[in-house]
Coordinates of C-alpha atoms in Angstrom, one line a residue:
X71 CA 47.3 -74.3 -74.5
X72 CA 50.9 -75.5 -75.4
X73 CA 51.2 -78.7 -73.1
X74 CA 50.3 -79.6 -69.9
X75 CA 53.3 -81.3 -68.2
X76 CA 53.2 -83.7 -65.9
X77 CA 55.9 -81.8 -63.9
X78 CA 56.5 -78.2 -64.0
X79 CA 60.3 -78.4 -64.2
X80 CA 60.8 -74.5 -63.9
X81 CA 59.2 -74.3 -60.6
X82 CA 62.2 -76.0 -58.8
X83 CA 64.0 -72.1 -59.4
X84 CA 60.7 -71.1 -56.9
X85 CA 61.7 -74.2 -54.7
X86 CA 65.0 -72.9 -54.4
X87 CA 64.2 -69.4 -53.9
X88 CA 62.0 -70.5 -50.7
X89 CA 64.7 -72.3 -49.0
X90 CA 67.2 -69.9 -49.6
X91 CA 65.2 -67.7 -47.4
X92 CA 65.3 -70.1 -44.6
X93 CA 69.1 -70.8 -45.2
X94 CA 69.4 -66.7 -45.2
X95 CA 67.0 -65.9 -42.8
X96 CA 67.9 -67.9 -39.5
X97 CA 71.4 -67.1 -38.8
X98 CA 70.2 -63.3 -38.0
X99 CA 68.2 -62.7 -35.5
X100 CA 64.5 -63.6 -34.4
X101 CA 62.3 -61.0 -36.3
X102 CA 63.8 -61.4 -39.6
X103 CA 63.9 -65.3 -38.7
X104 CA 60.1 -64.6 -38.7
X105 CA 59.7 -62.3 -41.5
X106 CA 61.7 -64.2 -43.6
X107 CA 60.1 -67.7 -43.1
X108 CA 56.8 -66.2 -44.3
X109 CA 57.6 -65.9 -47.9
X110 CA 60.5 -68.7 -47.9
X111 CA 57.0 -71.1 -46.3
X112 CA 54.9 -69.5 -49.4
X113 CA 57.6 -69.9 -52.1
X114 CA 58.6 -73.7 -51.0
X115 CA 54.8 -74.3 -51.2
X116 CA 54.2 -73.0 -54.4
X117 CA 57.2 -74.1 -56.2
X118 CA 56.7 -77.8 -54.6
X119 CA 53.9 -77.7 -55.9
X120 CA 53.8 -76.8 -59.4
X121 CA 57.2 -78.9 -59.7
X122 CA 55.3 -81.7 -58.4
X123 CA 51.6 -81.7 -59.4
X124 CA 51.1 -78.8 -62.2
X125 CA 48.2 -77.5 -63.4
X126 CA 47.1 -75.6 -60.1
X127 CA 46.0 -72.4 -60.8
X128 CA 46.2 -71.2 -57.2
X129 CA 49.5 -71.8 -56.7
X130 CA 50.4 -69.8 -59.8
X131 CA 48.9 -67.0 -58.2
X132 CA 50.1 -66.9 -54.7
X133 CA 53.2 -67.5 -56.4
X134 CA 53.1 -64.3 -58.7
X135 CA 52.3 -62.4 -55.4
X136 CA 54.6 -64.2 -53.2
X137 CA 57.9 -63.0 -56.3
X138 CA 57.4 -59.1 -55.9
X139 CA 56.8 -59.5 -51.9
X140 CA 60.1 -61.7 -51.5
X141 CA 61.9 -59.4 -53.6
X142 CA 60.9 -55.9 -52.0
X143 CA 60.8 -57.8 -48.4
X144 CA 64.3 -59.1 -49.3
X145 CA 66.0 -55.0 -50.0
X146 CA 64.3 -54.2 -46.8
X147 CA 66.4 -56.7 -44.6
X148 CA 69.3 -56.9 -46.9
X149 CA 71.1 -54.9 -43.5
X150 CA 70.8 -57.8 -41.6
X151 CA 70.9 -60.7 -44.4
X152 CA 74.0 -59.3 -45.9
X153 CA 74.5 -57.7 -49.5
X154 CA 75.2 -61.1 -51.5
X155 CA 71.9 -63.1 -49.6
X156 CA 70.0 -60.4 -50.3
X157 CA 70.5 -59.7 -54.2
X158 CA 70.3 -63.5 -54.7
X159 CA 66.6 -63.0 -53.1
X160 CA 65.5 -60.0 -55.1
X161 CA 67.1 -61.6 -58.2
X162 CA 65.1 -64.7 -57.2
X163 CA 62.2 -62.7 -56.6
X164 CA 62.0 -61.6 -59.9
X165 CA 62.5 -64.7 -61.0
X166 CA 59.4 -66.1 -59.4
X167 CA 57.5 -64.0 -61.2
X168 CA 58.6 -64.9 -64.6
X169 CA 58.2 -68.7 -63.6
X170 CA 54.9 -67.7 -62.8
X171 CA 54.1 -66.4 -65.9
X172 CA 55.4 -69.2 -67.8
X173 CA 53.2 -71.3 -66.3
X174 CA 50.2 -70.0 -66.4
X175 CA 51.3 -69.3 -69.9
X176 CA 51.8 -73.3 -70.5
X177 CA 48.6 -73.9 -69.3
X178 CA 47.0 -71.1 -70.3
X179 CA 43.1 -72.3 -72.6
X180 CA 42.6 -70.6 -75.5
X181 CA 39.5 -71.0 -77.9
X182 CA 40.8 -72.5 -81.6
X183 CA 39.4 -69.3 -82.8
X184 CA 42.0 -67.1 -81.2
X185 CA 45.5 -67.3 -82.0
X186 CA 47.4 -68.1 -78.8
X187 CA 49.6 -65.5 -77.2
X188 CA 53.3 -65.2 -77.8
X189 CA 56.0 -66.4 -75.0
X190 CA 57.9 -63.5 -74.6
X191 CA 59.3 -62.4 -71.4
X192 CA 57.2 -58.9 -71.1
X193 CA 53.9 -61.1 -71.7
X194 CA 54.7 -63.3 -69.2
X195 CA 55.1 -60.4 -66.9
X196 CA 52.3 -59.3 -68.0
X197 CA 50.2 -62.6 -67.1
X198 CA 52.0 -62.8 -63.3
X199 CA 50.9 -59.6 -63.0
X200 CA 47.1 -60.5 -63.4
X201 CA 47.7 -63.6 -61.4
X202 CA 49.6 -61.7 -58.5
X203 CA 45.9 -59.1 -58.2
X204 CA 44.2 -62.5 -58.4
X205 CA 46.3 -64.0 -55.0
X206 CA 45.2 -60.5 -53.4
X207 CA 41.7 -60.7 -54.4
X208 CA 41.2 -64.5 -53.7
X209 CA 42.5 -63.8 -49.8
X210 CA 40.4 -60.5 -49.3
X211 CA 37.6 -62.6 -50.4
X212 CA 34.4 -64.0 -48.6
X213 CA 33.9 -67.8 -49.8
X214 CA 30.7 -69.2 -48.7
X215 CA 30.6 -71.9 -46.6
X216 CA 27.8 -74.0 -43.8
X217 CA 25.3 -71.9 -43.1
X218 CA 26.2 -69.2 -45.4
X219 CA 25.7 -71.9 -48.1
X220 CA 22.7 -73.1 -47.1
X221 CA 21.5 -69.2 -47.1
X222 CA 22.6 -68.9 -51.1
X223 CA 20.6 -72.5 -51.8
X224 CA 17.4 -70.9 -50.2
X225 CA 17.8 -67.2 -51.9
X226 CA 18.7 -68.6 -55.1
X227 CA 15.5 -71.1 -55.4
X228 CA 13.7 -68.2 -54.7
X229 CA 15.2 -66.2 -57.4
X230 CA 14.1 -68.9 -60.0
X231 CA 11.1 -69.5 -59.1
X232 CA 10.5 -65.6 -59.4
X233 CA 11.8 -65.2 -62.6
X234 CA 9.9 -68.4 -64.0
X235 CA 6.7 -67.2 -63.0
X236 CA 7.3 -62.8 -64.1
X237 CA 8.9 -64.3 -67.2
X238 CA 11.4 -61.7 -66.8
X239 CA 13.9 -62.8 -69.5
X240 CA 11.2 -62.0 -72.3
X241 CA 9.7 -59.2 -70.0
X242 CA 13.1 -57.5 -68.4
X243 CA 10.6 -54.4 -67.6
X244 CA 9.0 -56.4 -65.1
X245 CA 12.3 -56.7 -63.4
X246 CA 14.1 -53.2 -64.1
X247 CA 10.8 -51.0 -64.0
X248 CA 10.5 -47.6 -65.6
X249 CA 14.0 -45.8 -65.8
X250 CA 13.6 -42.0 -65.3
X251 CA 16.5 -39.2 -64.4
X252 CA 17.7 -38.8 -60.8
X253 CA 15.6 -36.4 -58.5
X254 CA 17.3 -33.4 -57.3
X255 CA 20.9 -34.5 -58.1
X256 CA 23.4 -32.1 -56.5
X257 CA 26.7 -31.3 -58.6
X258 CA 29.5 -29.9 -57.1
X259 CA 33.0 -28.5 -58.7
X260 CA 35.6 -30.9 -57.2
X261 CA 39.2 -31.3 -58.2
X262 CA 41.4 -34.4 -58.2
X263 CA 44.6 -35.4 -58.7
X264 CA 44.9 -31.8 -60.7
X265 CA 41.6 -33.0 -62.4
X266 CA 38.5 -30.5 -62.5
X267 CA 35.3 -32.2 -62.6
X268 CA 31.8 -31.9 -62.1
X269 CA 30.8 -34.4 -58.6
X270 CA 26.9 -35.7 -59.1
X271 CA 25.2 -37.5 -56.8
X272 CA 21.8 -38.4 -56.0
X273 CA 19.2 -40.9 -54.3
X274 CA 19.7 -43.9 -56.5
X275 CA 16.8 -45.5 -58.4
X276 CA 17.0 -49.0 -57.9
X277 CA 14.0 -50.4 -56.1
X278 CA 13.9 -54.0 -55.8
X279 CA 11.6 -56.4 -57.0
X280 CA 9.3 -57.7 -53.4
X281 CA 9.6 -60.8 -54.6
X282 CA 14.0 -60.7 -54.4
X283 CA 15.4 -62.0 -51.2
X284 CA 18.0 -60.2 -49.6
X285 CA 16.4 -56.7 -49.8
X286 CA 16.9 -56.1 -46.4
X287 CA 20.3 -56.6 -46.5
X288 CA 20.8 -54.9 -49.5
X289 CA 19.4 -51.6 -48.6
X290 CA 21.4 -51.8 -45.2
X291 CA 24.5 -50.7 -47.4
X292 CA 23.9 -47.0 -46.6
X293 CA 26.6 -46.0 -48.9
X294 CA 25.6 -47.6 -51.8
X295 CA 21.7 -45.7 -51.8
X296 CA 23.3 -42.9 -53.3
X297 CA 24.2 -42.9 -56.7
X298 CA 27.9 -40.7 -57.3
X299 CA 29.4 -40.1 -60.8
X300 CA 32.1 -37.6 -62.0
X301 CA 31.3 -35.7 -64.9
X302 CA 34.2 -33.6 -67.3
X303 CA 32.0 -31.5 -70.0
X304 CA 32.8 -28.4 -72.1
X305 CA 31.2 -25.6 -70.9
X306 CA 27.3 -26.5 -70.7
X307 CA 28.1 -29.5 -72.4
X308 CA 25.7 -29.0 -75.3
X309 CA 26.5 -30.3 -79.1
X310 CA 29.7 -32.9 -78.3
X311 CA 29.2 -36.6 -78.1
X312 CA 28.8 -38.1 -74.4
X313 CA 30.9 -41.1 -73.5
X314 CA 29.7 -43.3 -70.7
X315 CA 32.7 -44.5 -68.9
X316 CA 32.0 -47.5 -66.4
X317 CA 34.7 -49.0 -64.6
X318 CA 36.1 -52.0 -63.3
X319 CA 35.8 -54.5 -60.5
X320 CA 37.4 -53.0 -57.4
X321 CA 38.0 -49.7 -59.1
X322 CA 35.6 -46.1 -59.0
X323 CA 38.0 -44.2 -57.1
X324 CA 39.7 -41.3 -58.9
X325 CA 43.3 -42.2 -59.2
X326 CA 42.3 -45.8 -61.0
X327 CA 39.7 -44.4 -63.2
X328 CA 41.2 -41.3 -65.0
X329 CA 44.3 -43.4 -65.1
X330 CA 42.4 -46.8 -66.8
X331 CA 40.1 -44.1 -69.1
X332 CA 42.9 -41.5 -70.2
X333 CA 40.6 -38.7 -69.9
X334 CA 43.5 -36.6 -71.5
X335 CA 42.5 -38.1 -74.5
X336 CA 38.9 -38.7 -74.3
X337 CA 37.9 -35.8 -73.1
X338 CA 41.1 -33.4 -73.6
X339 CA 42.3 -33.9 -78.1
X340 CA 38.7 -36.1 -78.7
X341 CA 37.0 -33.0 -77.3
X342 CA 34.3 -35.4 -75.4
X343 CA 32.4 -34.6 -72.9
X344 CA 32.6 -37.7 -70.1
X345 CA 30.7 -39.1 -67.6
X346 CA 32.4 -41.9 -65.4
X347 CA 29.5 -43.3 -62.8
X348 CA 30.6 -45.6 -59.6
X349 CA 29.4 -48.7 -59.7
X350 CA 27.3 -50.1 -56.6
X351 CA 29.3 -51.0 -53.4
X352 CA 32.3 -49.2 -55.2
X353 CA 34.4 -45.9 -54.6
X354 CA 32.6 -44.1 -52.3
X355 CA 29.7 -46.0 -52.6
X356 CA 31.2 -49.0 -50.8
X357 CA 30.2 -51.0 -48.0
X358 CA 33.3 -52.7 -47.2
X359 CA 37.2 -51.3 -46.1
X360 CA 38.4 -52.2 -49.7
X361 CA 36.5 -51.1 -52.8
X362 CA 34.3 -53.7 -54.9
X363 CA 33.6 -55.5 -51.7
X364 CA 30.5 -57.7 -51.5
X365 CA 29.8 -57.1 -54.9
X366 CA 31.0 -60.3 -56.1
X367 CA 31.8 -61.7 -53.2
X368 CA 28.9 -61.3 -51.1
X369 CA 25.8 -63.7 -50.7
X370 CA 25.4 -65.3 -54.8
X371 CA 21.6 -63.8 -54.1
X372 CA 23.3 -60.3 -54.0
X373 CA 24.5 -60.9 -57.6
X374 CA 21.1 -60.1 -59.0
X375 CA 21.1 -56.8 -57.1
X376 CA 24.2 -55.6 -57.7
X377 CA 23.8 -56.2 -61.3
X378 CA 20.1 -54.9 -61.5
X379 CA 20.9 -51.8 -59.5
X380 CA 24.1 -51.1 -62.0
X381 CA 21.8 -51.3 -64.6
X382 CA 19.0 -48.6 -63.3
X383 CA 21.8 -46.4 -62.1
X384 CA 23.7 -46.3 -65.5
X385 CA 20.6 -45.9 -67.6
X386 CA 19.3 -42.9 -65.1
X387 CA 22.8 -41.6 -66.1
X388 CA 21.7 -41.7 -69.7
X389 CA 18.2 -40.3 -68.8
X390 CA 20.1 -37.5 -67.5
X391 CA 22.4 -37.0 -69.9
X392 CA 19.2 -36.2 -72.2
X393 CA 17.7 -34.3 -70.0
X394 CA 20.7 -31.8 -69.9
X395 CA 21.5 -32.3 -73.5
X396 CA 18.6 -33.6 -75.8
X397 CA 20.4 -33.9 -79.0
X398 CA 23.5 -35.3 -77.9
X399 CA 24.8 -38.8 -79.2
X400 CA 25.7 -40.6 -76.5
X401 CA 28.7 -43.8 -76.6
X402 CA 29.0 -46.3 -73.9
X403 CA 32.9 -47.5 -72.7
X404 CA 33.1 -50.2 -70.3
X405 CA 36.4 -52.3 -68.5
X406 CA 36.0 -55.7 -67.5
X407 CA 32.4 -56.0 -65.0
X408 CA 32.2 -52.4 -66.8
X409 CA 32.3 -53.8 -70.0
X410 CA 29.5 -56.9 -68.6
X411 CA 27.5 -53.6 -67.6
X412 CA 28.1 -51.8 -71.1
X413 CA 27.3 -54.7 -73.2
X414 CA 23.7 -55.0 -70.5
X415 CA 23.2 -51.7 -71.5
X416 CA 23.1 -52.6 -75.2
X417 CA 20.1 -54.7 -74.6
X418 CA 18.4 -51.8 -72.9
X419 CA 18.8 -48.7 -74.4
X420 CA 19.2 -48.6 -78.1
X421 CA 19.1 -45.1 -79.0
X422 CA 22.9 -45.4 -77.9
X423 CA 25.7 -44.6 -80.4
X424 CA 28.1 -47.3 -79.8
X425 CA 28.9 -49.5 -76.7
X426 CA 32.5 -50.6 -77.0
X427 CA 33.0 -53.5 -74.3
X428 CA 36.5 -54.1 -73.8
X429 CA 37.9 -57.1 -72.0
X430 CA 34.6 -57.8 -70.6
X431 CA 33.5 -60.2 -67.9
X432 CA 29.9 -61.7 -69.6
X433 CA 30.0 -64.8 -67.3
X434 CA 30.1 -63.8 -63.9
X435 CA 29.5 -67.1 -61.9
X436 CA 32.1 -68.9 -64.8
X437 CA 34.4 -66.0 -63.1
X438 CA 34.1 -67.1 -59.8
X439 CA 33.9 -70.9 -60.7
X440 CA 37.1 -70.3 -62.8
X441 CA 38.7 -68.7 -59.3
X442 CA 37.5 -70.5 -56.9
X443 CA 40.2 -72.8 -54.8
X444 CA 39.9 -76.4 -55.5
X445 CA 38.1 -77.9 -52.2
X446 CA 35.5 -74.9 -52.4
X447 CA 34.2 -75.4 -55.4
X448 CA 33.8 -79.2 -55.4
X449 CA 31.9 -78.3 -52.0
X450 CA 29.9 -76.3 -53.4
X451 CA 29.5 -78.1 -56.5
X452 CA 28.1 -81.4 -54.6
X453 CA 25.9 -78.6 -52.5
X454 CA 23.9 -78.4 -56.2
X455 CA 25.3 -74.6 -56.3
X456 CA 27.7 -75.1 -59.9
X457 CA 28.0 -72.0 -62.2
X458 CA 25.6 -73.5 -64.4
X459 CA 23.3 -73.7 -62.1
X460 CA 24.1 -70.4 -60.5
X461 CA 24.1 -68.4 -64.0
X462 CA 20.3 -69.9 -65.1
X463 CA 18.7 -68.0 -62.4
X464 CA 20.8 -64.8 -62.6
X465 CA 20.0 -64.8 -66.7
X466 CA 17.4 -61.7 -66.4
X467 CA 20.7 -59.7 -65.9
X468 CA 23.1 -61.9 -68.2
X469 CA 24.4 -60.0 -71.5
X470 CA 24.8 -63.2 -72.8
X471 CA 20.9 -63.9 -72.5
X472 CA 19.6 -60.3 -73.2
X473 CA 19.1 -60.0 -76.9
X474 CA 21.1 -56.8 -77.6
X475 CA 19.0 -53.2 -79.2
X476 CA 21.7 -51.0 -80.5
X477 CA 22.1 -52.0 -84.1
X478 CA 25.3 -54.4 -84.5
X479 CA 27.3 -51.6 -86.4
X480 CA 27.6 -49.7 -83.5
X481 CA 28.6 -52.5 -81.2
X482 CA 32.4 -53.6 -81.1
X483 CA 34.5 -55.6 -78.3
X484 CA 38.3 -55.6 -77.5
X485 CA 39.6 -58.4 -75.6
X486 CA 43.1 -60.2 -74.4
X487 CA 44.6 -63.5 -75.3
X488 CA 46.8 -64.0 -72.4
X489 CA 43.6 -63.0 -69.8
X490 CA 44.0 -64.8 -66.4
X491 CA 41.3 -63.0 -64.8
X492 CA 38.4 -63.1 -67.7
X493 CA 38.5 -66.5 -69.8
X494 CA 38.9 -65.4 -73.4
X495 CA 35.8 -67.6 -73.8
X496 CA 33.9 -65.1 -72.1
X497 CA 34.5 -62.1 -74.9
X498 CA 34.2 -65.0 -77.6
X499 CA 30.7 -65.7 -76.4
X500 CA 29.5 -62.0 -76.3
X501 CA 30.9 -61.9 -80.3
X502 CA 29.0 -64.6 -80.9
X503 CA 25.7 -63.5 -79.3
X504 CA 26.3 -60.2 -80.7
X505 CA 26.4 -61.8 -84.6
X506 CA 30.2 -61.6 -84.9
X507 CA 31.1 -57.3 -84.7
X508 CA 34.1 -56.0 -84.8
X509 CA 36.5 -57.7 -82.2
X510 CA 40.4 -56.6 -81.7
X511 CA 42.3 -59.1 -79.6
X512 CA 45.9 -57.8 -78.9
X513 CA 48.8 -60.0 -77.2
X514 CA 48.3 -59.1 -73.3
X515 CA 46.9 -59.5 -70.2
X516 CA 44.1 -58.1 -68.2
X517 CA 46.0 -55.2 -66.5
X518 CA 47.9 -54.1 -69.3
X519 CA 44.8 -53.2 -71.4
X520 CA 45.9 -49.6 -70.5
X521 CA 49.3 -49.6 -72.1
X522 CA 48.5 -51.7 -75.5
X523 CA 48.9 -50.3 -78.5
X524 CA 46.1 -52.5 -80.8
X525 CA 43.7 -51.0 -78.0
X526 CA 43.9 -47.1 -78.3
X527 CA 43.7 -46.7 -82.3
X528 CA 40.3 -49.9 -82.0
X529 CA 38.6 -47.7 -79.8
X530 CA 39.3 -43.9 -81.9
X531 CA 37.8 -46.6 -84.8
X532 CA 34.8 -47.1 -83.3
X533 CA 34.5 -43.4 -81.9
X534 CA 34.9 -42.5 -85.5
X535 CA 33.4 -44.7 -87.1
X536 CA 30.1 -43.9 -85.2
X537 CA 29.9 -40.4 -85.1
X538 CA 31.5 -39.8 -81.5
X539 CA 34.4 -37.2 -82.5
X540 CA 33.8 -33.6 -81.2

């Protein structure tokens, strides 16, 4: 953290941007009177804000969304607001955007064992670009409230009393079961975005402890009893190294994955053979319009399902991986809640050649504490429901908690200095708890984990370096 300033001078360019809209907007006519209060409302807010009381995450992020909306609403009436009026908007759009940056750059935490990000314009990009997802995300998202609180109180009393009495953080089989291969999977050739793959799916797994509350409502997500997972091998498949590819939070549909895990590379020059499962309530697994919904959103009970079932359905993944392919060497890759899911993994199955969690979540309730808007979480704080409290009875399915089974030469992590959706704290603690591997942080944000350079040649390291090259 540079400074945390008592007044965010730079925000007054959002302030201005905001009434410029009403200035340009009214003199036309009544719709883009309308349309063009909307953002100008948003960017007065926002800039008003930060000018006058800084250190507001939300109103960084509603301001990095609000920037790219002005400026792409602004060409789309520049007919009626006139040429001049609307360059100044688009110009001030972009603008908003970098001011949004810069001050979640300003106020941006980072542990005194990582060196800070740089200030340069592209990283600030980068960081309003995370905080723009996180304005979408926070407004698609279900925050609890009354009797839904009350609900998550109850559930999550009952979940601690549970795993008091099973002792299932030093018995975790008690929890998770037996893990076996899926029954009768059916595989399908199926082709993508001018990607071939192999399409499994198959009754998942995951049966749920009697004593968990919720079941009921679990199970009712019809979708997400079937287990799906896309699958690239060469030929049979037999003698290459597999990689276990699990994805991010609102991701497992095609376009985002083969995008985020360059299967040109993995699977095309490292010769790999890949397997990419969805994770519950995602891709077409989901139970909501938008994919990822309910997972970390839904009732805080939930949590230990969505986590528990991710955890059967990727090790049945490994189960069948063996079962096709007894010999092979198998590598885990995870994004993000992938990466929480890759480094639960490493506490379960340690026959595995490498787990490489990169810019992992490891705290989940910290994550939605950290995201939470103000009033919320002070509501739910003096409700008794803090992430503290919330994390000690989900700690069965922590990483941070689990004590890790693959040997600590084949574990390595890769995380982001400038991360506004995962505190860097997070990937500090899984170092830590994992006794200090190899960990490559690179100057960047959340969302540009595809495009850094450090990133790419870290990850052919640890391939390497553990036996995972075809």
């Amino acid at each position: 953290m540079r400074w945390q300033p008592r007044r965010f001078k730079s925000a007054a360019v959002v302030l201005a941007v905001g009434l410029f809209w009403l200035i340009a907007a009214w003199p036309t006519n009544w719709v883009v009177a309308i349309l063009g209060t909307l953002p100008g409302v948003v960017l007065i807010a926002t800039g008003a804000g930060q000018l006058l009381w800084a250190g507001d995450r939300q109103l960084c992020y509603h301001m990095a969304l609000a920037g790219p909306v002005s400026a792409v609403l602004a060409a789309v009436l520049g007919y009626w607001l006139g040429l001049w009026e609307s360059l100044v908007l688009i110009i001030g759009g972009g603008a908003t955007f970098i001011v949004a940056g810069w001050a979640l750059r300003v106020q941006h935490p980072v542990p005194v064992d990582v060196s800070p990000p740089t200030t340069r314009v592209k990283l600030l990009a980068k960081m309003a670009s995370d905080a723009a997802l996180l304005g979408f995300f926070i407004n698609c998202a279900r925050v609890p409230r009354g009797a839904a609180v009350d609900t998550d109180i109850r559930e999550l009393d009952v979940i601690g009393k549970a795993a008091a009495s099973q002792d299932w953080l030093h018995h975790p089989e008690r929890l998770h079961g037996v893990v076996a291969p899926f029954e009768s999977p059916q595989i399908e050739r199926v082709r993508t975005f001018g990607v071939d793959y192999e399409w499994l799916t198959a009754a998942s797994r995951y049966t749920p402890d009697p004593v968990l509350p919720g079941i009921e409502r679990w199970q009712g997500h019809v979708n997400n009893r079937t287990m799906a997972a896309r699958i690239l091998r060469h030929g049979e498949g037999r003698g290459r190294p597999w990689l276990l590819c699990v994805h991010g939070y609102r991701m497992g549909v095609a376009g985002l994955d083969f995008q985020l895990f360059d299967i040109g590379r993995l699977y095309g020059r490292l010769g790999l053979n890949v397997m990419m499962p969805i994770l519950p309530l995602h891709g077409v697994r989901r139970a909501t319009p938008l994919t990822g919904g309910l997972f970390l959103d839904g009732p805080l009970a939930d949590l230990m399902h969505a986590q528990a079932q991710s955890l059967i359905d990727l090790r049945s993944c490994i189960a069948w991986i063996r079962s096709v392919d007894p010999d092979a060497r198998i590598g885990v890759l995870g994004y993000s809640l992938g990466g929480y899911h890759a480094a639960l993994l490493a506490a379960h199955e340690p026959d595995l050649a490498c787990v490489i969690a990169g810019i992992p979540m490891t705290d989940i309730p910290a994550t939605l504490w950290q995201h939470l808007p103000t009033a919320h979480a002070r509501y739910l704080e003096a409700r008794g429901l803090s992430a503290s409290a919330v994390g000690e009875r989900l700690a069965a399915v922590s990483p941070l908690i689990a004590e890790p089974r693959v040997p600590q030469a084949r574990r390595y992590i890769f995380a982001a200095t400038a991360d506004q959706l995962i505190a860097p704290e997070q990937p500090l603690a899984l170092w830590h708890h994992w006794g200090e591997p190899p960990l490559q942080w690179y100057d960047g944000s959340h969302l540009s984990v595809r495009h850094e350079v450090d990133v790419g040649p870290f990850i052919d390291r640890a391939l390497a370096e553990t036996g995972m090259h075809a």
